[in-house]
Amino acid sequence: MKAADFGADFLWGVATAAAQIEGAATTHGKGPSIWDTFAKRTGKVKKGHHPEIACNFYQQYKDDIALVKILGFKVFRFSISWSRILPLGKGLVNEEGINFYHNVIDECLANEIIPYVTLYHWDLPEALAKNGGWTSYSVNADFNEFVMLCAKTYGNKVKNWIVINEPFGFTSLGYMLGVHAPGETGLTNFFAAVQHATIAQADGGRILRSEVSHANIGTTFSCSEIIPYTQNAADLLAAKRVDCLMNRLFIEPALGMGFPTADWDVLEKFTVSHSAWRHKERMTFDFDFIGLQNYFPLVIKFNAFIPVIQAWEVKAKNRKKAHTAMGWEINADSFYNIIKQFAAYPNIKNLMITENGAAFNDKLIDNYVQDNERIDYFSSYLKAMLKAKNEGVNITGYMAWTLMDNFEWAEGYQARFGLVHTDFKTQQRTIKDSGYWWKSFLEQE
Ligand code: BGC
């Protein structure tokens, strides 16, 4: 397998997110985000880690973009921190923050790297959390103000936009399970957040379309092949419910299909009966591309003790399957299967893989990180993607997660996903063997 097998136009990139790399979290005019506040709460982030400094990308962005180039990627995906440019979430603009992203974009362009800009990668301004954050309909007007500002400010330079990163990720972890910021729990909060995020992803698309000429507009969804533990009816139905929740909940309204209530009637109560549903016509947008982000499949078993969903995950470890340091099953066939599942939607124009990668217990020894497991991971996942592409799936790009080890949300700095090792004490970067593997893969004719 060579990069050229994917076609000369195929876009290869690396993805990052503001809160995970920038640092300067409460300086240079930036307002706090929900992650700055959440990380200060005892026990919320492992070892009490905090995104205050992260990878110091705010100061080192030139060197880090140089690394993107050295590794041979054509695309750099990063996100704009909402509270860096609008410290209170709306109103007052922080010019220093505005200039920072001008500098990052200009640095990409000067290096012939295409910027893919994510508007929302989970770092809601703390000031808006006080009003209920994503559970409140007022977030939609605020989000639109933020998108409008980004579109008007950067739209003449940036053509590729991603409205939201994994809405299922931040609504479920942050508003249902309480393990991510802002730490809210319960189905009422979750489904309110789901509705407002669904409106936001489509509204964002419309604003970009009206403000940015020749924009290429996408949004991203997490996805996981859902594998029933057995072929018993109960397990099959449990798997179907999890599929509705994890794979279908956000994309189907975006595509104009509404929420998947026909396959899971309980959803009816929380979605089409919710007050936000009055805005249902706003939930659809004709995206130029759909970004898929895949890390693992899930094996699902019926469990009557789990409220509402009545389903339970049988972990990779308990099934004795190969897994990453996060405990996530390594299974390239499941990547192929989930790509095919999404490709079956008739109204998707093209797919990009906007994130895929793995954390391992890397060791920096004598300035080297021998991360063969990560090389094996990428090479098997790329083969699976090539198979889907060769069968006619319109996949136009792939972005590895992630450029360098960073603040991995509730896991803190322990989970290392980077192609480049970050020493969080010295901010020294060291290209891992997997980074060199990518470099030679992308260089081959
Ligand atoms: C998120 C990233 C995160 C990665 C690994 C994705 O869901 O978009 O921000 O670091 O998964 O957990």
Short mmCIF file of C-alpha atoms and ligand atoms in Angstrom, two decimals:
data_model
loop_
_atom_site.label_atom_id
_atom_site.label_comp_id
_atom_site.label_asym_id
_atom_site.label_seq_id
_atom_site.Cartn_x
_atom_site.Cartn_y
_atom_site.Cartn_z
CA MET A 1 0.00 0.00 0.00
CA LYS A 2 1.28 3.43 -0.99
CA ALA A 3 -0.21 6.89 -0.46
CA ALA A 4 -0.47 7.13 -4.25
CA ASP A 5 -2.95 4.19 -4.22
CA PHE A 6 -5.49 6.62 -2.78
CA GLY A 7 -5.17 8.96 -5.75
CA ALA A 8 -3.16 12.12 -6.36
CA ASP A 9 -5.93 14.39 -5.01
CA PHE A 10 -6.41 12.52 -1.76
CA LEU A 11 -5.87 14.90 1.17
CA TRP A 12 -3.67 13.69 4.00
CA GLY A 13 -3.68 15.64 7.22
CA VAL A 14 -3.24 15.72 10.98
CA ALA A 15 -5.91 16.92 13.36
CA THR A 16 -5.69 18.84 16.64
CA ALA A 17 -8.00 20.84 18.91
CA ALA A 18 -7.50 24.18 20.66
CA ALA A 19 -8.11 23.17 24.27
CA GLN A 20 -5.84 20.15 23.88
CA ILE A 21 -2.77 21.95 22.55
CA GLU A 22 -2.83 25.74 22.92
CA GLY A 23 -2.26 26.48 26.58
CA ALA A 24 -2.37 30.20 27.42
CA ALA A 25 -5.74 29.17 28.78
CA THR A 26 -6.33 32.19 30.97
CA THR A 27 -3.84 34.68 29.55
CA HIS A 28 -3.61 36.92 26.48
CA GLY A 29 -7.20 38.01 26.90
CA LYS A 30 -8.74 34.55 26.67
CA GLY A 31 -11.81 33.89 28.78
CA PRO A 32 -12.04 30.54 30.56
CA SER A 33 -13.71 27.67 28.78
CA ILE A 34 -15.70 24.94 30.49
CA TRP A 35 -12.59 22.74 30.36
CA ASP A 36 -10.52 25.27 32.30
CA THR A 37 -13.13 25.25 35.04
CA PHE A 38 -13.91 21.54 34.94
CA ALA A 39 -10.24 20.55 35.23
CA LYS A 40 -10.01 22.52 38.47
CA ARG A 41 -12.71 20.36 40.07
CA THR A 42 -11.22 17.62 42.21
CA GLY A 43 -11.20 14.20 40.61
CA LYS A 44 -12.50 15.28 37.22
CA VAL A 45 -9.25 14.97 35.26
CA LYS A 46 -6.75 12.21 36.07
CA LYS A 47 -3.87 13.30 38.30
CA GLY A 48 -5.37 16.78 38.53
CA HIS A 49 -3.98 17.67 35.10
CA HIS A 50 -5.12 20.94 33.60
CA PRO A 51 -5.09 22.47 30.08
CA GLU A 52 -3.42 25.67 31.33
CA ILE A 53 -0.20 25.10 29.35
CA ALA A 54 -0.98 21.96 27.35
CA CYS A 55 1.52 21.84 24.43
CA ASN A 56 2.17 25.59 24.54
CA PHE A 57 1.06 25.73 20.90
CA TYR A 58 0.07 29.36 21.53
CA GLN A 59 3.80 30.17 21.63
CA GLN A 60 5.19 27.30 19.53
CA TYR A 61 2.73 27.22 16.64
CA LYS A 62 5.41 28.02 14.06
CA ASP A 63 7.56 25.07 15.09
CA ASP A 64 4.53 22.80 15.27
CA ILE A 65 3.32 23.77 11.81
CA ALA A 66 6.89 23.15 10.62
CA LEU A 67 6.49 19.61 12.02
CA VAL A 68 3.29 19.13 10.00
CA LYS A 69 5.31 20.00 6.94
CA ILE A 70 8.27 17.82 7.87
CA LEU A 71 5.96 14.84 8.28
CA GLY A 72 4.61 15.52 4.80
CA PHE A 73 0.96 16.30 5.56
CA LYS A 74 -0.94 18.67 3.28
CA VAL A 75 -3.70 19.52 5.76
CA PHE A 76 -3.55 20.88 9.28
CA ARG A 77 -6.81 20.67 11.17
CA PHE A 78 -7.09 22.87 14.25
CA SER A 79 -9.94 24.48 16.12
CA ILE A 80 -10.70 28.03 17.17
CA SER A 81 -11.18 28.52 20.88
CA TRP A 82 -14.47 30.37 21.17
CA SER A 83 -13.50 32.05 24.44
CA ARG A 84 -10.13 33.15 23.06
CA ILE A 85 -11.82 35.41 20.55
CA LEU A 86 -15.04 36.07 22.50
CA PRO A 87 -13.96 35.85 26.16
CA LEU A 88 -17.54 36.06 27.40
CA GLY A 89 -18.93 33.94 24.59
CA LYS A 90 -20.48 36.95 22.91
CA GLY A 91 -20.08 40.70 22.59
CA LEU A 92 -16.60 41.88 23.44
CA VAL A 93 -13.93 40.66 20.98
CA ASN A 94 -10.36 39.84 22.07
CA GLU A 95 -8.19 41.24 19.27
CA GLU A 96 -5.12 39.37 20.46
CA GLY A 97 -7.01 36.12 20.08
CA ILE A 98 -8.21 37.14 16.62
CA ASN A 99 -4.62 37.85 15.60
CA PHE A 100 -3.40 34.54 16.96
CA TYR A 101 -5.57 32.60 14.52
CA HIS A 102 -4.57 34.95 11.67
CA ASN A 103 -0.98 34.02 12.48
CA VAL A 104 -1.71 30.29 12.59
CA ILE A 105 -3.59 30.45 9.28
CA ASP A 106 -0.88 32.58 7.64
CA GLU A 107 1.81 30.20 8.86
CA CYS A 108 -0.06 27.27 7.28
CA LEU A 109 -0.52 29.10 4.00
CA ALA A 110 3.13 30.21 3.90
CA ASN A 111 4.07 26.52 4.24
CA GLU A 112 1.55 25.41 1.62
CA ILE A 113 -0.48 23.59 4.22
CA ILE A 114 -4.25 23.74 3.87
CA PRO A 115 -5.97 24.84 7.07
CA TYR A 116 -9.12 22.92 8.02
CA VAL A 117 -10.74 24.93 10.77
CA THR A 118 -13.05 23.38 13.34
CA LEU A 119 -15.38 25.89 14.95
CA TYR A 120 -16.42 23.95 18.00
CA HIS A 121 -14.19 21.32 19.56
CA TRP A 122 -15.79 21.05 23.00
CA ASP A 123 -14.51 24.22 24.70
CA LEU A 124 -17.63 26.23 25.38
CA PRO A 125 -16.96 29.62 27.00
CA GLU A 126 -17.50 29.25 30.75
CA ALA A 127 -19.59 32.43 30.69
CA LEU A 128 -22.19 30.59 28.58
CA ALA A 129 -22.20 27.53 30.83
CA LYS A 130 -23.67 29.75 33.51
CA ASN A 131 -26.76 30.14 31.30
CA GLY A 132 -27.13 26.39 30.87
CA GLY A 133 -24.61 25.96 28.04
CA TRP A 134 -25.77 23.52 25.41
CA THR A 135 -28.93 22.71 27.37
CA SER A 136 -30.25 26.20 26.72
CA TYR A 137 -31.70 27.38 23.42
CA SER A 138 -29.89 30.70 23.99
CA VAL A 139 -26.63 28.92 23.05
CA ASN A 140 -27.77 28.85 19.44
CA ALA A 141 -27.79 32.61 19.02
CA ASP A 142 -24.42 32.84 20.76
CA PHE A 143 -22.93 30.08 18.61
CA ASN A 144 -24.17 31.83 15.49
CA GLU A 145 -22.50 35.08 16.60
CA PHE A 146 -19.23 33.17 17.05
CA VAL A 147 -19.53 31.47 13.65
CA MET A 148 -20.35 34.77 11.95
CA LEU A 149 -17.29 36.40 13.51
CA CYS A 150 -15.02 33.54 12.37
CA ALA A 151 -16.50 33.49 8.87
CA LYS A 152 -16.17 37.24 8.39
CA THR A 153 -12.68 37.39 9.92
CA TYR A 154 -11.02 34.39 8.32
CA GLY A 155 -13.28 33.53 5.38
CA ASN A 156 -11.07 35.19 2.81
CA LYS A 157 -8.19 32.88 3.77
CA VAL A 158 -9.87 29.71 5.02
CA LYS A 159 -12.09 27.73 2.66
CA ASN A 160 -12.38 24.44 4.55
CA TRP A 161 -14.55 24.46 7.62
CA ILE A 162 -15.79 21.90 10.12
CA VAL A 163 -18.71 23.22 12.13
CA ILE A 164 -18.75 20.86 15.12
CA ASN A 165 -16.47 18.12 16.37
CA GLU A 166 -18.35 14.99 17.41
CA PRO A 167 -21.59 16.29 18.85
CA PHE A 168 -22.30 12.88 20.37
CA GLY A 169 -18.98 13.05 22.23
CA PHE A 170 -19.52 16.28 24.11
CA THR A 171 -23.27 15.91 24.65
CA SER A 172 -23.04 12.37 26.05
CA LEU A 173 -19.82 12.71 28.06
CA GLY A 174 -20.48 16.29 29.18
CA TYR A 175 -24.24 16.44 29.66
CA MET A 176 -25.38 12.85 30.30
CA LEU A 177 -22.50 11.05 32.01
CA GLY A 178 -20.81 14.06 33.59
CA VAL A 179 -17.30 12.77 32.90
CA HIS A 180 -16.37 15.64 30.57
CA ALA A 181 -16.98 19.36 30.95
CA PRO A 182 -19.29 20.82 32.08
CA GLY A 183 -19.99 17.70 34.15
CA GLU A 184 -23.78 17.69 33.83
CA THR A 185 -25.75 14.48 34.02
CA GLY A 186 -29.08 12.97 33.04
CA LEU A 187 -31.20 12.37 30.00
CA THR A 188 -33.03 15.70 30.18
CA ASN A 189 -29.78 17.64 29.94
CA PHE A 190 -28.43 15.30 27.31
CA PHE A 191 -31.38 15.50 24.94
CA ALA A 192 -31.67 19.28 25.32
CA ALA A 193 -27.98 19.52 24.37
CA VAL A 194 -28.55 17.11 21.47
CA GLN A 195 -31.26 19.29 20.00
CA HIS A 196 -29.33 22.54 20.33
CA ALA A 197 -26.15 21.01 18.91
CA THR A 198 -28.19 19.65 15.99
CA ILE A 199 -29.55 23.12 15.28
CA ALA A 200 -26.06 24.62 15.69
CA GLN A 201 -24.37 22.29 13.21
CA ALA A 202 -26.85 23.20 10.48
CA ASP A 203 -27.05 26.92 11.36
CA GLY A 204 -23.25 27.04 11.28
CA GLY A 205 -23.26 25.53 7.81
CA ARG A 206 -25.72 28.14 6.56
CA ILE A 207 -23.72 31.04 8.00
CA LEU A 208 -20.52 29.81 6.39
CA ARG A 209 -22.33 29.32 3.08
CA SER A 210 -23.63 32.89 3.12
CA GLU A 211 -20.39 34.55 4.30
CA VAL A 212 -17.55 32.56 2.71
CA SER A 213 -17.28 32.35 -1.03
CA HIS A 214 -16.20 28.93 -2.35
CA ALA A 215 -16.41 27.42 1.12
CA ASN A 216 -16.06 23.67 1.57
CA ILE A 217 -18.27 23.02 4.57
CA GLY A 218 -18.37 19.90 6.69
CA THR A 219 -19.06 18.70 10.17
CA THR A 220 -17.81 15.62 11.99
CA PHE A 221 -19.40 12.63 13.66
CA SER A 222 -17.95 9.97 15.89
CA CYS A 223 -18.84 6.51 14.68
CA SER A 224 -18.33 2.95 15.89
CA GLU A 225 -19.42 -0.31 14.38
CA ILE A 226 -21.92 -1.77 16.84
CA ILE A 227 -21.53 -5.53 17.04
CA PRO A 228 -24.18 -7.57 18.88
CA TYR A 229 -22.63 -9.93 21.43
CA THR A 230 -24.80 -12.80 20.18
CA GLN A 231 -27.42 -13.17 17.48
CA ASN A 232 -30.17 -13.43 20.13
CA ALA A 233 -33.09 -11.07 19.54
CA ALA A 234 -32.40 -9.21 22.79
CA ASP A 235 -28.75 -8.52 21.90
CA LEU A 236 -29.67 -7.56 18.33
CA LEU A 237 -32.21 -5.03 19.58
CA ALA A 238 -29.82 -3.66 22.20
CA ALA A 239 -27.19 -3.18 19.47
CA LYS A 240 -29.74 -1.40 17.30
CA ARG A 241 -30.57 1.06 20.10
CA VAL A 242 -26.90 1.83 20.65
CA ASP A 243 -26.46 2.33 16.91
CA CYS A 244 -29.35 4.86 16.93
CA LEU A 245 -27.73 6.69 19.80
CA MET A 246 -24.07 6.64 18.83
CA ASN A 247 -24.10 6.62 15.04
CA ARG A 248 -27.42 7.97 13.83
CA LEU A 249 -28.64 10.59 16.31
CA PHE A 250 -26.84 13.58 14.81
CA ILE A 251 -26.28 12.74 11.19
CA GLU A 252 -29.83 11.81 10.32
CA PRO A 253 -31.42 15.15 11.28
CA ALA A 254 -28.53 16.91 9.48
CA LEU A 255 -29.38 14.94 6.34
CA GLY A 256 -33.05 15.86 6.65
CA MET A 257 -34.17 12.44 7.92
CA GLY A 258 -35.11 13.52 11.44
CA PHE A 259 -34.10 11.56 14.54
CA PRO A 260 -34.10 7.74 14.17
CA THR A 261 -37.28 7.31 16.21
CA ALA A 262 -38.63 4.53 13.98
CA ASP A 263 -35.86 2.22 15.14
CA TRP A 264 -36.01 3.22 18.79
CA ASP A 265 -39.35 4.57 19.92
CA VAL A 266 -38.08 5.92 23.26
CA LEU A 267 -36.24 8.59 21.29
CA GLU A 268 -39.61 10.03 20.32
CA LYS A 269 -40.24 11.16 23.88
CA PHE A 270 -36.90 12.97 24.12
CA THR A 271 -36.60 14.43 20.65
CA VAL A 272 -39.72 15.19 18.64
CA SER A 273 -41.63 15.94 21.84
CA HIS A 274 -38.96 18.37 23.06
CA SER A 275 -39.58 22.11 22.78
CA ALA A 276 -36.51 22.58 20.56
CA TRP A 277 -38.16 20.38 17.91
CA ARG A 278 -40.16 23.41 16.85
CA HIS A 279 -36.96 24.42 15.06
CA LYS A 280 -36.74 21.13 13.18
CA GLU A 281 -36.51 22.72 9.77
CA ARG A 282 -33.27 24.37 10.97
CA MET A 283 -31.62 21.03 11.74
CA THR A 284 -30.87 20.18 8.10
CA PHE A 285 -27.99 21.42 5.99
CA ASP A 286 -26.49 20.29 2.72
CA PHE A 287 -22.90 19.70 3.85
CA ASP A 288 -20.16 19.49 1.23
CA PHE A 289 -18.48 16.74 3.20
CA ILE A 290 -19.14 14.63 6.24
CA GLY A 291 -16.22 13.96 8.57
CA LEU A 292 -16.10 10.55 10.21
CA GLN A 293 -14.04 9.89 13.32
CA ASN A 294 -13.45 6.32 14.29
CA TYR A 295 -11.50 4.81 17.15
CA PHE A 296 -13.15 1.50 18.10
CA PRO A 297 -16.07 -0.86 17.57
CA LEU A 298 -18.41 -1.70 20.43
CA VAL A 299 -19.70 -5.14 21.30
CA ILE A 300 -23.12 -4.78 22.87
CA LYS A 301 -25.17 -7.11 25.04
CA PHE A 302 -28.72 -6.72 26.35
CA ASN A 303 -28.83 -5.69 30.01
CA ALA A 304 -32.17 -5.08 31.70
CA PHE A 305 -30.57 -3.20 34.61
CA ILE A 306 -29.36 -0.28 32.48
CA PRO A 307 -32.13 2.31 32.37
CA VAL A 308 -33.65 3.27 29.01
CA ILE A 309 -31.01 1.87 26.67
CA GLN A 310 -30.91 -1.59 28.32
CA ALA A 311 -27.56 -2.29 26.74
CA TRP A 312 -24.06 -2.89 28.03
CA GLU A 313 -20.64 -2.89 26.41
CA VAL A 314 -18.53 -6.03 26.65
CA LYS A 315 -15.02 -4.57 26.84
CA ALA A 316 -12.24 -5.62 24.47
CA LYS A 317 -10.10 -6.74 27.42
CA ASN A 318 -12.80 -9.13 28.64
CA ARG A 319 -13.12 -10.52 25.13
CA LYS A 320 -9.32 -10.90 24.99
CA LYS A 321 -9.05 -8.66 21.95
CA ALA A 322 -6.09 -6.44 21.12
CA HIS A 323 -6.66 -2.94 22.48
CA THR A 324 -4.97 0.41 22.90
CA ALA A 325 -3.90 2.12 26.13
CA MET A 326 -7.44 3.52 26.31
CA GLY A 327 -8.83 -0.04 26.31
CA TRP A 328 -10.27 0.50 22.83
CA GLU A 329 -10.38 -2.54 20.56
CA ILE A 330 -8.02 -2.48 17.59
CA ASN A 331 -10.09 -3.74 14.70
CA ALA A 332 -9.50 -2.40 11.21
CA ASP A 333 -12.36 -4.46 9.74
CA SER A 334 -14.75 -2.52 11.94
CA PHE A 335 -13.35 0.71 10.45
CA TYR A 336 -14.17 -0.63 6.98
CA ASN A 337 -17.66 -1.70 8.13
CA ILE A 338 -18.56 1.65 9.68
CA ILE A 339 -17.31 3.55 6.61
CA LYS A 340 -19.61 1.37 4.49
CA GLN A 341 -22.51 1.98 6.89
CA PHE A 342 -22.19 5.76 6.54
CA ALA A 343 -21.48 5.57 2.81
CA ALA A 344 -24.92 3.96 2.40
CA TYR A 345 -26.69 7.26 3.19
CA PRO A 346 -27.80 8.42 -0.24
CA ASN A 347 -27.33 12.15 0.29
CA ILE A 348 -23.73 12.38 1.50
CA LYS A 349 -21.58 14.08 -1.14
CA ASN A 350 -18.26 12.89 0.16
CA LEU A 351 -16.66 11.48 3.26
CA MET A 352 -13.45 12.48 4.93
CA ILE A 353 -11.93 10.64 7.82
CA THR A 354 -11.33 13.63 10.07
CA GLU A 355 -9.86 11.66 12.99
CA ASN A 356 -8.44 8.19 13.56
CA GLY A 357 -5.55 7.14 15.77
CA ALA A 358 -4.49 5.36 18.92
CA ALA A 359 -2.90 5.89 22.32
CA PHE A 360 -0.16 3.56 23.49
CA ASN A 361 2.21 3.56 26.46
CA ASP A 362 5.03 5.23 24.56
CA LYS A 363 8.49 5.46 26.07
CA LEU A 364 11.01 8.12 25.12
CA ILE A 365 14.40 6.41 25.23
CA ASP A 366 17.54 8.17 23.99
CA ASN A 367 15.44 10.57 21.95
CA TYR A 368 13.47 7.83 20.21
CA VAL A 369 9.95 6.53 20.62
CA GLN A 370 9.62 3.09 19.09
CA ASP A 371 5.87 2.91 18.71
CA ASN A 372 5.51 -0.07 16.40
CA GLU A 373 2.00 -0.75 17.67
CA ARG A 374 0.90 2.63 16.36
CA ILE A 375 2.53 1.95 12.98
CA ASP A 376 0.68 -1.37 12.77
CA TYR A 377 -2.53 0.36 13.79
CA PHE A 378 -2.28 3.01 11.08
CA SER A 379 -1.20 0.64 8.38
CA SER A 380 -4.09 -1.77 9.02
CA TYR A 381 -6.64 1.06 9.26
CA LEU A 382 -5.40 2.67 6.06
CA LYS A 383 -5.69 -0.69 4.26
CA ALA A 384 -9.28 -0.98 5.45
CA MET A 385 -10.01 2.54 4.20
CA LEU A 386 -8.39 1.78 0.84
CA LYS A 387 -10.59 -1.30 0.49
CA ALA A 388 -13.72 0.83 1.01
CA LYS A 389 -12.41 3.47 -1.39
CA ASN A 390 -11.63 0.87 -4.06
CA GLU A 391 -15.17 -0.43 -3.72
CA GLY A 392 -16.41 3.01 -4.72
CA VAL A 393 -16.88 4.90 -1.44
CA ASN A 394 -16.16 8.55 -2.10
CA ILE A 395 -13.53 9.18 0.59
CA THR A 396 -11.50 12.26 -0.22
CA GLY A 397 -9.18 12.63 2.74
CA TYR A 398 -7.83 11.27 6.00
CA MET A 399 -6.55 13.08 9.07
CA ALA A 400 -4.54 11.25 11.68
CA TRP A 401 -5.22 11.96 15.34
CA THR A 402 -2.98 13.64 16.34
CA LEU A 403 0.09 15.73 15.63
CA MET A 404 1.56 15.57 19.13
CA ASP A 405 0.75 14.17 22.55
CA ASN A 406 -1.66 16.59 24.16
CA PHE A 407 -4.25 17.20 26.86
CA GLU A 408 -6.47 14.16 26.38
CA TRP A 409 -9.52 15.57 28.19
CA ALA A 410 -10.41 13.61 31.35
CA GLU A 411 -7.34 11.40 30.82
CA GLY A 412 -5.06 14.41 31.24
CA TYR A 413 -1.57 14.14 29.78
CA GLN A 414 -1.19 10.42 30.33
CA ALA A 415 -2.87 9.13 27.18
CA ARG A 416 -0.48 9.73 24.29
CA PHE A 417 -1.99 9.78 20.81
CA GLY A 418 0.67 11.86 19.02
CA LEU A 419 2.88 11.14 16.03
CA VAL A 420 5.23 13.45 17.88
CA HIS A 421 6.15 12.98 21.53
CA THR A 422 5.63 15.97 23.82
CA ASP A 423 7.70 16.37 26.95
CA PHE A 424 5.24 18.34 29.04
CA LYS A 425 7.98 19.68 31.34
CA THR A 426 10.27 21.10 28.66
CA GLN A 427 7.82 21.31 25.72
CA GLN A 428 10.42 19.45 23.68
CA ARG A 429 8.97 17.66 20.64
CA THR A 430 10.41 14.35 19.40
CA ILE A 431 9.13 12.70 16.26
CA LYS A 432 8.08 9.13 17.08
CA ASP A 433 8.82 6.21 14.78
CA SER A 434 5.17 6.42 13.68
CA GLY A 435 5.80 10.02 12.60
CA TYR A 436 8.74 8.85 10.48
CA TRP A 437 6.56 6.03 9.16
CA TRP A 438 4.00 8.61 8.00
CA LYS A 439 6.72 10.73 6.45
CA SER A 440 8.02 7.89 4.33
CA PHE A 441 4.49 6.71 3.51
CA LEU A 442 3.57 10.17 2.23
CA GLU A 443 6.84 10.60 0.33
CA GLN A 444 6.50 7.41 -1.72
CA GLU A 445 5.46 7.87 -5.33
C1 BGC B 1 -11.91 13.78 19.97
C2 BGC B 1 -10.50 14.18 20.32
C3 BGC B 1 -9.90 13.16 21.27
C4 BGC B 1 -9.89 11.82 20.58
C5 BGC B 1 -9.25 10.70 21.40
C6 BGC B 1 -12.06 12.32 19.67
O1 BGC B 1 -13.29 11.89 20.11
O2 BGC B 1 -12.40 14.56 18.92
O3 BGC B 1 -10.51 15.47 20.84
O4 BGC B 1 -8.65 13.52 21.73
O5 BGC B 1 -11.21 11.45 20.30
O6 BGC B 1 -9.98 10.48 22.56
#
